[in-house]
Coordinates of C-alpha atoms in Angstrom, one line a residue:
Chain A
M13 CA 0.0 0.0 0.0
E14 CA 1.3 3.5 -0.8
E15 CA 2.0 5.6 2.2
T16 CA 2.5 9.2 3.3
L17 CA 5.9 10.1 4.8
V18 CA 4.2 10.5 8.2
E19 CA 2.7 7.0 8.0
K20 CA 6.1 5.5 7.0
I21 CA 7.9 7.0 10.0
I22 CA 5.1 6.0 12.4
K23 CA 5.4 2.4 11.2
S24 CA 9.1 2.3 11.6
K25 CA 9.0 3.8 15.1
G26 CA 6.1 2.3 16.8
S27 CA 3.2 0.0 17.0
V28 CA -0.1 0.7 15.2
R29 CA -3.6 -0.3 16.3
G30 CA -6.4 1.1 14.2
D31 CA -6.2 4.8 14.1
Y32 CA -3.8 5.0 17.0
S33 CA -0.1 4.4 17.5
V34 CA 2.3 4.1 20.4
L35 CA 5.7 5.6 19.4
D36 CA 9.2 5.2 20.8
V37 CA 10.5 8.8 21.4
D38 CA 14.0 9.8 20.6
L39 CA 14.1 13.3 22.3
V40 CA 11.8 15.0 24.8
M41 CA 11.9 18.8 24.9
S42 CA 10.4 21.2 27.3
H43 CA 10.9 24.8 28.4
D44 CA 10.4 27.2 31.3
T45 CA 6.6 27.6 30.6
T46 CA 5.8 23.9 30.3
T47 CA 8.4 22.2 32.5
P48 CA 7.1 23.3 35.9
L49 CA 3.8 21.6 35.4
A50 CA 5.6 18.6 34.0
I51 CA 7.6 18.4 37.3
D52 CA 4.3 18.5 39.2
A53 CA 2.9 15.7 37.0
F54 CA 6.1 13.7 37.3
N55 CA 6.1 13.9 41.1
N56 CA 2.7 12.2 41.1
F57 CA 4.3 9.0 39.7
K58 CA 4.6 6.3 42.3
E59 CA 8.0 5.2 40.9
K60 CA 10.0 8.3 39.8
S61 CA 12.4 7.1 37.2
F62 CA 13.6 8.3 33.8
F63 CA 13.7 6.3 30.5
E64 CA 17.0 7.9 29.3
K65 CA 18.3 11.1 30.9
N66 CA 20.4 12.2 27.9
K67 CA 17.3 12.2 25.7
I68 CA 15.6 14.8 27.9
K69 CA 16.2 18.4 26.9
I70 CA 15.1 21.3 29.2
F71 CA 15.4 24.9 28.0
F72 CA 15.1 28.2 29.8
D73 CA 14.0 30.7 27.1
H74 CA 10.4 31.9 27.4
V75 CA 11.0 34.3 30.3
Y76 CA 14.7 34.1 31.0
P77 CA 16.2 35.9 32.8
S78 CA 13.0 36.2 34.7
S79 CA 11.0 39.5 34.7
H80 CA 8.8 38.6 37.7
S81 CA 9.4 36.9 41.0
S82 CA 6.8 34.2 40.4
A83 CA 8.6 33.2 37.1
S84 CA 11.8 33.2 39.1
E85 CA 10.3 30.7 41.6
L86 CA 9.4 28.4 38.6
H87 CA 12.9 28.7 37.3
R88 CA 14.2 27.8 40.7
K89 CA 11.9 24.8 40.8
M90 CA 13.3 23.6 37.4
I91 CA 16.9 24.1 38.4
D92 CA 16.5 22.2 41.7
F93 CA 14.6 19.3 39.9
A94 CA 17.3 19.1 37.2
K95 CA 20.1 19.1 39.7
K96 CA 18.5 16.5 42.0
N97 CA 17.8 14.1 39.1
G98 CA 21.0 14.7 37.0
L99 CA 19.2 16.2 34.0
K100 CA 20.9 18.7 31.7
T101 CA 19.4 22.1 31.3
Y102 CA 20.1 24.8 28.6
R103 CA 20.0 28.2 30.3
G104 CA 20.4 31.5 28.5
Q105 CA 21.6 29.8 25.3
G106 CA 18.5 30.9 23.4
I107 CA 15.3 29.6 22.0
C108 CA 14.6 25.9 22.3
H109 CA 13.5 25.3 18.8
T110 CA 16.4 27.1 17.1
L111 CA 18.9 25.2 19.4
M112 CA 17.1 21.8 18.8
I113 CA 17.3 22.3 15.0
D114 CA 20.9 23.6 15.2
K115 CA 22.2 20.7 17.2
Y116 CA 19.9 17.8 18.2
V117 CA 17.1 16.8 15.9
K118 CA 17.9 14.4 13.0
P119 CA 15.9 13.0 10.1
E120 CA 13.5 10.1 11.0
M121 CA 13.6 10.8 14.7
V122 CA 10.4 11.0 16.7
V123 CA 10.5 14.0 19.0
I124 CA 7.9 15.4 21.4
G125 CA 8.1 18.8 22.9
G126 CA 6.1 20.8 25.5
D127 CA 5.5 23.6 23.0
S128 CA 2.9 23.9 20.3
H129 CA 5.6 24.8 17.7
T130 CA 7.6 21.6 18.2
P131 CA 6.4 20.3 14.8
V132 CA 8.9 22.7 13.2
Y133 CA 11.5 19.9 13.6
G134 CA 9.9 18.4 10.6
I135 CA 11.9 20.8 8.4
V136 CA 14.7 18.2 8.7
S137 CA 12.3 15.3 8.2
T138 CA 11.9 14.6 11.9
L139 CA 8.4 13.5 13.0
A140 CA 7.6 15.9 15.9
F141 CA 4.6 16.7 18.0
G142 CA 3.8 19.4 20.4
M143 CA 2.2 18.3 23.7
G144 CA 1.3 19.5 27.1
S145 CA 3.2 19.1 30.3
T146 CA 1.7 15.8 31.5
D147 CA 2.5 14.1 28.2
I148 CA 6.1 15.4 28.7
A149 CA 6.3 14.0 32.2
A150 CA 4.9 10.7 31.0
C151 CA 7.5 10.5 28.3
W152 CA 10.3 11.3 30.7
K153 CA 9.4 8.1 32.5
T154 CA 8.2 5.7 29.7
G155 CA 10.1 7.0 26.6
K156 CA 6.9 6.5 24.7
T157 CA 3.8 8.5 23.7
W158 CA 0.5 7.7 22.0
I159 CA -0.9 9.6 19.0
K160 CA -3.9 9.4 16.8
I161 CA -2.4 8.9 13.3
P162 CA -2.9 12.0 11.3
E163 CA -4.1 12.2 7.7
S164 CA -1.7 14.2 5.5
M165 CA -2.1 17.2 3.2
L166 CA 0.5 17.7 0.6
I167 CA 1.9 21.2 -0.2
E168 CA 4.2 21.7 -3.1
V169 CA 6.0 25.1 -3.2
R170 CA 7.4 25.9 -6.6
G171 CA 9.1 28.9 -8.3
E172 CA 11.8 31.5 -7.6
L173 CA 11.1 34.2 -5.0
Q174 CA 11.4 37.8 -6.1
K175 CA 13.8 40.2 -4.3
G176 CA 12.4 41.4 -1.0
V177 CA 10.2 38.2 -0.6
Y178 CA 11.2 35.5 1.9
S179 CA 10.2 32.2 3.5
K180 CA 8.0 34.1 5.9
D181 CA 5.9 35.4 3.0
I182 CA 5.5 31.8 1.7
A183 CA 4.4 30.8 5.3
L184 CA 1.8 33.5 5.5
R185 CA 0.6 32.7 2.0
Y186 CA -0.1 29.0 2.7
V187 CA -1.6 29.7 6.1
S188 CA -4.1 32.1 4.4
E189 CA -4.9 29.4 1.9
I190 CA -5.4 26.5 4.3
R191 CA -6.9 28.9 7.0
S192 CA -6.4 28.8 10.7
E193 CA -8.4 25.7 11.3
G194 CA -8.0 24.1 7.9
G195 CA -5.2 21.7 9.0
L196 CA -7.0 20.6 12.1
N197 CA -5.5 17.3 13.4
Q198 CA -3.7 16.7 10.1
A199 CA -0.1 16.5 9.1
L200 CA 1.2 18.9 6.4
E201 CA 3.8 17.4 4.1
F202 CA 6.0 19.9 2.2
T203 CA 7.8 19.4 -1.1
G204 CA 8.8 21.4 -4.1
N205 CA 11.9 23.0 -5.7
T206 CA 11.6 26.3 -3.8
L207 CA 11.9 24.5 -0.4
R208 CA 14.6 22.1 -1.6
K209 CA 17.0 25.0 -2.1
M210 CA 16.4 26.5 1.3
D211 CA 18.6 25.8 4.3
K212 CA 17.1 24.6 7.5
F213 CA 17.0 28.0 9.2
D214 CA 15.2 29.6 6.3
R215 CA 12.7 26.8 6.5
M216 CA 11.9 27.5 10.1
A217 CA 9.3 30.2 9.4
I218 CA 7.4 27.7 7.1
G219 CA 7.6 24.9 9.6
I220 CA 6.6 27.0 12.6
M221 CA 3.5 28.4 10.9
A222 CA 2.1 25.0 10.2
T223 CA 0.9 25.1 13.8
E224 CA -1.2 28.1 13.0
T225 CA -3.3 26.0 10.6
S226 CA -4.1 23.8 13.6
A227 CA -2.1 21.0 12.0
Q228 CA -0.9 18.2 14.4
T229 CA 2.5 18.1 12.7
Q230 CA 4.4 19.0 9.5
I231 CA 7.3 17.4 7.7
F232 CA 9.5 18.3 4.7
W233 CA 10.2 15.6 2.2
D234 CA 13.9 15.0 1.5
E235 CA 14.3 13.6 -2.0
N236 CA 18.1 13.2 -1.5
T237 CA 17.7 10.5 1.2
G238 CA 14.4 9.1 -0.1
L239 CA 12.4 10.4 2.8
V240 CA 9.3 11.1 0.8
G241 CA 5.7 10.1 0.7
D242 CA 4.5 7.7 -2.1
K243 CA 3.0 9.3 -5.1
N244 CA -0.4 7.7 -4.8
A245 CA -0.6 7.8 -1.0
N246 CA -3.9 9.0 0.4
Y247 CA -3.5 12.7 0.7
N248 CA -6.5 14.5 2.0
E249 CA -5.8 17.5 -0.1
K250 CA -3.1 18.8 -2.3
F251 CA -2.0 22.5 -2.6
L252 CA 0.3 23.9 -5.3
I253 CA 1.8 27.3 -4.4
D254 CA 3.7 29.1 -7.1
V255 CA 5.7 31.8 -5.4
T256 CA 7.1 33.4 -8.6
N257 CA 4.9 36.5 -8.4
L258 CA 4.4 36.4 -4.6
E259 CA 4.5 39.9 -3.0
P260 CA 5.5 40.6 0.6
Q261 CA 2.7 39.3 2.8
I262 CA 1.3 40.5 6.2
A263 CA -1.2 39.0 8.6
C264 CA -3.5 41.7 10.0
P265 CA -5.2 41.8 13.4
H266 CA -6.5 39.6 15.0
E267 CA -6.3 36.4 13.0
V268 CA -3.2 34.7 11.5
D269 CA -5.1 33.9 8.3
N270 CA -6.2 37.5 7.8
V271 CA -3.4 37.9 5.2
H272 CA -2.9 40.7 2.7
S273 CA -0.2 41.9 0.4
V274 CA 1.9 44.6 2.2
T275 CA 1.0 47.0 -0.5
E276 CA -2.6 46.9 0.6
V277 CA -1.9 48.1 4.1
E278 CA 1.1 50.4 3.6
G279 CA 1.0 53.6 5.7
I280 CA -0.6 52.2 8.8
E281 CA 1.3 53.7 11.8
I282 CA 3.2 51.3 14.0
D283 CA 4.3 51.9 17.6
Q284 CA 6.5 48.8 18.0
V285 CA 8.4 46.6 15.7
F286 CA 9.8 43.2 16.9
V287 CA 12.4 41.2 15.0
G288 CA 13.1 37.8 16.6
S289 CA 11.4 34.6 17.9
C290 CA 11.8 31.0 16.7
T291 CA 10.1 32.1 13.5
N292 CA 12.5 34.9 12.4
G293 CA 15.3 35.3 14.9
N294 CA 18.0 33.5 12.7
Y295 CA 21.3 35.0 11.5
K296 CA 20.0 35.6 8.0
D297 CA 17.1 37.5 9.4
M298 CA 19.5 39.7 11.3
E299 CA 21.4 40.3 8.1
I300 CA 18.3 41.2 6.2
V301 CA 17.4 43.8 8.8
A302 CA 20.9 45.2 8.9
Q303 CA 21.0 45.6 5.1
I304 CA 17.8 47.6 5.1
I305 CA 18.5 49.7 8.3
K306 CA 22.1 50.6 7.8
D307 CA 22.4 54.3 7.0
N308 CA 18.9 54.8 8.2
K309 CA 17.3 55.7 11.6
V310 CA 14.4 54.1 13.4
D311 CA 11.4 56.5 13.3
P312 CA 11.4 58.4 16.6
N313 CA 7.8 57.4 17.4
T314 CA 8.5 53.7 16.9
R315 CA 10.4 51.2 19.1
L316 CA 12.4 48.6 17.2
I317 CA 13.3 45.6 19.3
I318 CA 15.7 43.1 17.9
I319 CA 16.4 39.8 19.6
P320 CA 18.6 37.1 18.0
A321 CA 17.2 33.7 18.7
T322 CA 20.4 32.2 20.2
R323 CA 23.6 33.3 21.9
K324 CA 25.5 31.9 18.9
I325 CA 23.5 34.1 16.5
L326 CA 24.1 37.1 18.7
Q327 CA 27.8 36.4 18.7
Q328 CA 27.9 36.0 15.0
A329 CA 26.0 39.3 14.6
M330 CA 28.5 41.0 16.9
K331 CA 31.4 39.7 15.0
N332 CA 30.1 41.0 11.7
D333 CA 29.1 44.3 13.2
L334 CA 25.4 43.9 12.8
I335 CA 24.7 44.8 16.4
N336 CA 26.4 48.1 15.9
I337 CA 24.3 48.8 12.9
F338 CA 21.2 48.1 14.9
L339 CA 22.3 50.2 17.9
N340 CA 23.3 53.1 15.6
A341 CA 20.0 53.1 14.0
G342 CA 18.3 53.4 17.4
A343 CA 17.1 49.8 17.9
L344 CA 16.8 48.1 21.3
V345 CA 18.8 44.9 21.2
C346 CA 17.9 42.4 23.9
Y347 CA 19.4 39.1 25.1
P348 CA 18.4 35.9 23.2
G349 CA 15.2 34.2 24.1
C350 CA 11.5 34.4 23.1
G351 CA 11.3 38.1 23.8
P352 CA 7.9 39.9 23.6
C353 CA 6.3 37.2 21.4
L354 CA 4.3 35.9 24.3
G355 CA 3.6 39.2 26.0
R356 CA 5.5 38.9 29.2
Q357 CA 8.7 40.9 28.8
Q358 CA 10.9 43.1 26.6
G359 CA 8.1 45.1 24.9
V360 CA 4.6 44.3 26.3
L361 CA 2.0 46.2 24.4
A362 CA -0.3 48.9 25.8
S363 CA -3.9 49.3 25.0
G364 CA -4.3 50.9 21.5
E365 CA -0.7 50.2 20.4
R366 CA 0.1 48.6 17.1
C367 CA 2.9 46.2 16.7
L368 CA 4.5 44.7 13.6
S369 CA 6.2 41.4 14.6
T370 CA 8.2 38.7 12.9
S371 CA 6.8 36.2 15.3
N372 CA 3.9 33.7 14.7
R373 CA 0.7 34.7 16.5
N374 CA -1.5 37.8 16.4
Y375 CA -4.3 36.7 18.7
R376 CA -5.9 39.4 20.7
G377 CA -3.9 39.9 23.9
R378 CA -0.9 37.7 22.7
M379 CA 1.7 40.4 23.2
G380 CA 0.1 42.4 26.0
S381 CA -3.1 44.4 26.1
P382 CA -6.2 42.8 24.4
N383 CA -6.7 46.2 22.9
A384 CA -3.4 46.2 21.1
E385 CA -3.1 45.2 17.4
I386 CA -0.5 42.8 16.0
F387 CA 0.6 42.5 12.4
L388 CA 2.9 39.6 11.4
A389 CA 5.4 39.9 8.5
S390 CA 9.0 39.1 7.4
P391 CA 12.1 40.8 8.9
A392 CA 12.4 42.9 5.7
V393 CA 8.9 44.3 6.2
A394 CA 9.8 44.9 9.8
A395 CA 13.0 46.8 9.1
A396 CA 11.4 49.0 6.4
T397 CA 8.4 49.7 8.7
A398 CA 10.7 50.6 11.6
I399 CA 12.4 53.3 9.5
N400 CA 9.2 54.9 8.4
G401 CA 7.1 54.4 11.5
E402 CA 4.4 53.0 9.3
I403 CA 3.9 49.7 7.4
T404 CA 6.2 49.8 4.4
D405 CA 6.9 47.6 1.4
P406 CA 10.6 46.5 1.8
R407 CA 11.2 46.2 -1.9
R408 CA 12.1 49.9 -2.1
Y409 CA 15.2 49.1 0.1
V410 CA 16.5 45.9 -1.4
Chain B
M11 CA -28.4 20.6 35.5
G12 CA -25.6 23.1 35.0
K13 CA -25.5 26.4 33.3
I14 CA -24.2 26.2 29.7
W15 CA -21.5 28.7 28.8
V16 CA -21.5 29.2 25.0
F17 CA -18.3 30.1 23.1
G18 CA -17.6 30.4 19.4
D19 CA -15.1 28.9 17.0
N20 CA -11.3 29.0 17.4
I21 CA -11.2 29.7 21.2
S22 CA -7.5 29.8 21.8
T23 CA -5.6 28.8 25.0
D24 CA -4.8 32.6 25.2
D25 CA -8.5 33.2 25.4
I26 CA -8.8 30.6 28.1
I27 CA -5.9 31.9 30.1
P28 CA -3.7 34.7 28.9
G29 CA 0.0 33.9 28.5
R30 CA 1.0 36.5 31.1
R31 CA -1.0 34.7 33.8
N32 CA 1.0 31.5 33.4
I33 CA 3.7 32.6 35.7
T34 CA 2.1 30.3 38.4
S35 CA 1.0 26.8 38.6
N36 CA -1.3 27.5 41.5
E37 CA -4.7 26.2 40.4
K38 CA -6.9 28.7 42.4
E39 CA -4.9 31.5 41.0
L40 CA -5.3 30.2 37.4
A41 CA -9.1 29.8 38.0
R42 CA -9.3 33.5 38.8
Y43 CA -8.2 34.5 35.3
V44 CA -10.0 31.9 33.2
F45 CA -11.6 33.6 30.1
E46 CA -10.3 36.9 31.6
Y47 CA -10.7 38.9 28.4
K48 CA -13.2 36.7 26.5
R49 CA -15.8 36.5 29.3
P50 CA -14.7 38.6 32.2
E51 CA -17.7 37.5 34.4
F52 CA -17.0 33.8 33.9
S53 CA -14.6 33.2 36.8
K54 CA -17.0 35.0 39.3
R55 CA -20.2 33.3 38.2
V56 CA -19.2 29.8 37.2
L57 CA -20.5 27.0 39.4
E58 CA -19.5 23.3 39.9
G59 CA -21.2 21.2 37.2
D60 CA -21.5 24.0 34.6
I61 CA -20.8 23.0 31.0
I62 CA -18.8 24.8 28.4
I63 CA -19.9 24.5 24.8
G64 CA -17.5 25.7 22.1
G65 CA -17.4 25.6 18.3
L66 CA -14.7 24.4 16.0
N67 CA -11.0 24.1 17.0
F68 CA -11.6 24.7 20.7
G69 CA -8.3 25.3 22.6
C70 CA -6.1 26.2 19.6
G71 CA -2.8 27.9 20.0
S72 CA -0.2 27.4 22.7
S73 CA 0.3 24.0 24.3
R74 CA -0.1 25.4 27.8
E75 CA -1.7 22.9 30.2
H76 CA -2.6 25.9 32.4
A77 CA -5.7 26.2 30.1
P78 CA -7.5 22.9 31.0
I79 CA -6.2 23.1 34.6
A80 CA -7.8 26.6 34.9
I81 CA -11.1 25.3 33.5
R82 CA -11.0 22.3 35.8
A83 CA -10.2 24.5 38.8
S84 CA -13.2 26.7 38.0
G85 CA -15.5 23.6 38.6
V86 CA -16.3 22.6 35.0
R87 CA -15.9 18.9 34.4
N88 CA -17.3 18.6 30.9
L89 CA -16.4 20.4 27.7
V90 CA -18.4 20.1 24.6
A91 CA -17.3 21.4 21.2
K92 CA -17.6 20.7 17.4
S93 CA -13.9 20.0 17.4
Y94 CA -10.7 20.5 19.4
A95 CA -7.2 21.5 18.8
T96 CA -5.0 18.4 19.1
I97 CA -2.9 19.4 22.0
F98 CA -5.7 20.9 24.0
Y99 CA -7.7 17.7 23.5
R100 CA -4.9 15.6 25.0
N101 CA -4.3 18.0 27.8
C102 CA -8.0 17.8 28.9
I103 CA -7.7 14.0 29.0
N104 CA -4.4 14.1 30.9
V105 CA -5.8 16.3 33.6
G106 CA -9.1 14.4 33.9
L107 CA -11.5 16.6 31.9
Y108 CA -14.0 15.2 29.4
P109 CA -13.5 16.8 26.0
L110 CA -16.7 15.7 24.3
I111 CA -17.4 16.2 20.6
L112 CA -20.8 17.1 19.2
K113 CA -22.1 14.8 16.4
E114 CA -24.7 17.3 15.3
D115 CA -25.4 21.0 15.2
I116 CA -26.8 22.4 18.4
I117 CA -29.0 25.5 18.8
L118 CA -28.7 27.2 22.1
E119 CA -30.6 30.1 23.7
E120 CA -28.9 32.4 26.2
N121 CA -28.9 31.0 29.8
T122 CA -29.8 27.5 28.9
K123 CA -29.1 24.7 31.3
G124 CA -28.2 21.1 30.5
K125 CA -26.5 17.9 31.6
I126 CA -24.2 15.3 30.0
C127 CA -25.2 11.7 29.9
L128 CA -21.9 10.0 29.3
D129 CA -23.2 6.4 29.1
Q130 CA -25.6 7.4 26.3
S131 CA -23.2 9.9 24.6
K132 CA -25.6 12.8 24.7
I133 CA -26.3 16.2 26.1
V134 CA -29.8 16.9 27.4
L135 CA -31.0 20.5 27.6
E136 CA -33.6 21.7 30.2
D137 CA -36.3 22.0 27.4
G138 CA -35.8 18.3 26.9
K139 CA -33.9 18.5 23.6
E140 CA -31.1 16.0 23.2
Y141 CA -28.0 16.1 21.0
L142 CA -25.7 13.2 20.2
L143 CA -22.0 13.2 21.2
E144 CA -19.2 11.1 19.7
E145 CA -18.4 8.1 21.8
V146 CA -15.1 8.5 23.7
P147 CA -12.6 5.7 22.8
F148 CA -12.3 3.2 25.6
F149 CA -8.6 3.8 26.5
I150 CA -9.2 7.6 26.6
Q151 CA -12.2 7.0 28.9
E152 CA -10.0 4.9 31.2
I153 CA -7.4 7.7 31.4
I154 CA -10.0 10.3 32.3
D155 CA -11.9 8.0 34.8
L156 CA -8.6 7.2 36.6
G157 CA -8.1 10.9 37.1
G158 CA -5.7 11.6 34.3
L159 CA -2.6 10.2 32.6
I160 CA -0.3 9.9 35.6
P161 CA -2.7 7.9 37.7
Y162 CA -3.4 5.8 34.5
L163 CA 0.3 5.0 34.1
N164 CA 0.7 4.4 37.8
E165 CA -1.9 1.6 37.4
K166 CA -1.1 0.3 33.9
N167 CA 2.6 1.1 33.5
T168 CA 2.2 1.6 29.8
Y169 CA -0.3 2.7 27.1
L170 CA -2.9 0.0 26.6
I171 CA -4.4 1.1 23.3

């Protein structure tokens, strides 16, 4: 029988019964928002043991260093738990997903993570699922998890991107076609010549945004290693996205699938611009912003906040003088981590404020006040917008 | 019968409990802020045995387990929706909440009351109207009835699917 790539990996890594599967898990990830509850759940086990300690990865990135004493207490709880049990933690090194993709996840692995954007690991043909804290605790002990086997949708991305258009624009485009609930409980499988040429960090924006279609997971085919779905496998739906004439895209408040071409909303005044997050905090994103912003100044009525995703990216940006370019232009550069994406630190929005962010969610209240507005776009749109204090098409700068 | 609280499509975990409130795992504290923006009166008026009815993709967004914990701490034991976000659905099971799925469209007036008949997979409203729910798979029922995933694994040691 012909199979999707997701079905192939599930069969090789677990047992299948009907619509369900129990999988052997290669890595278990969690961070400072989801680990504290996982510890509480774990402490309810009668026998407190770990399946393999070196397969457990615990990151401090969501609110680190802490901005509030109650978050500090949770950090303390994590540090004490890790010390007592001999578990390794990654503190202050940057965002979990970027670090996992840089160093730990490999093709054909099964990974679960206490974070909804965990499926991003599929960009290197890993099968990854986001889960809650109790599932993480259960996997710490058993090394296994159960899933309902998802049906797959196939998305082929084809064509050459124009100047000033990036992977984030492809991501917003397909989200607006599938819609925010269109991928519910499904797996998105990606293929096509546009994606094959992209490196894994460029792919991150595309992989991250799959979660915003409500998909259970996403995975990129790898034709070089034969990690592909069969041609006549049972795909629920097939999308072909030709990006040849794609313009810079923007998701407008308050839904991620409320997507327009930037040209349609140019001129809207913006109070805060955020460049960073797991979606667009990579080195190349820093370079794109630096290219646009050098020899320019941030509009005096706009805050530009730039946060490289990891310490390594920050160091690279320092070495190549990008940080000086940012600071000279008037940007606020903060320490690697999730930043203001989740509305707890480093740029929490006031009522009535408008933010243009390179992150992944524009729900009401996501970045602070429920009466703030969030637009999502690429780092290029962000940089051009910061210069003018209003939404700006970046193509006039590149 | 409990009061039915009606919500629309795509209720996110941010709607259920805003991200900035997740700096605690204290259940009572979380219950104070449940639906803080979406339904500010909810946390003050909700009573034990009330039912939440949502639309499509209930619980979308972040994987935070604070969301079902906040709902459970508010006294609600049964959720009903047209469909759930995958992670939220699991999280409900794992903390011992029933995430029930409607099999048919439901028409609700304001301030309706109702009760869930799990054994017959249906919801009964105070005016006598009944609506069918999807049957909960046996192993999922077992997890919920044992009080969640950890008590289940304490008893079974592994997933008996």
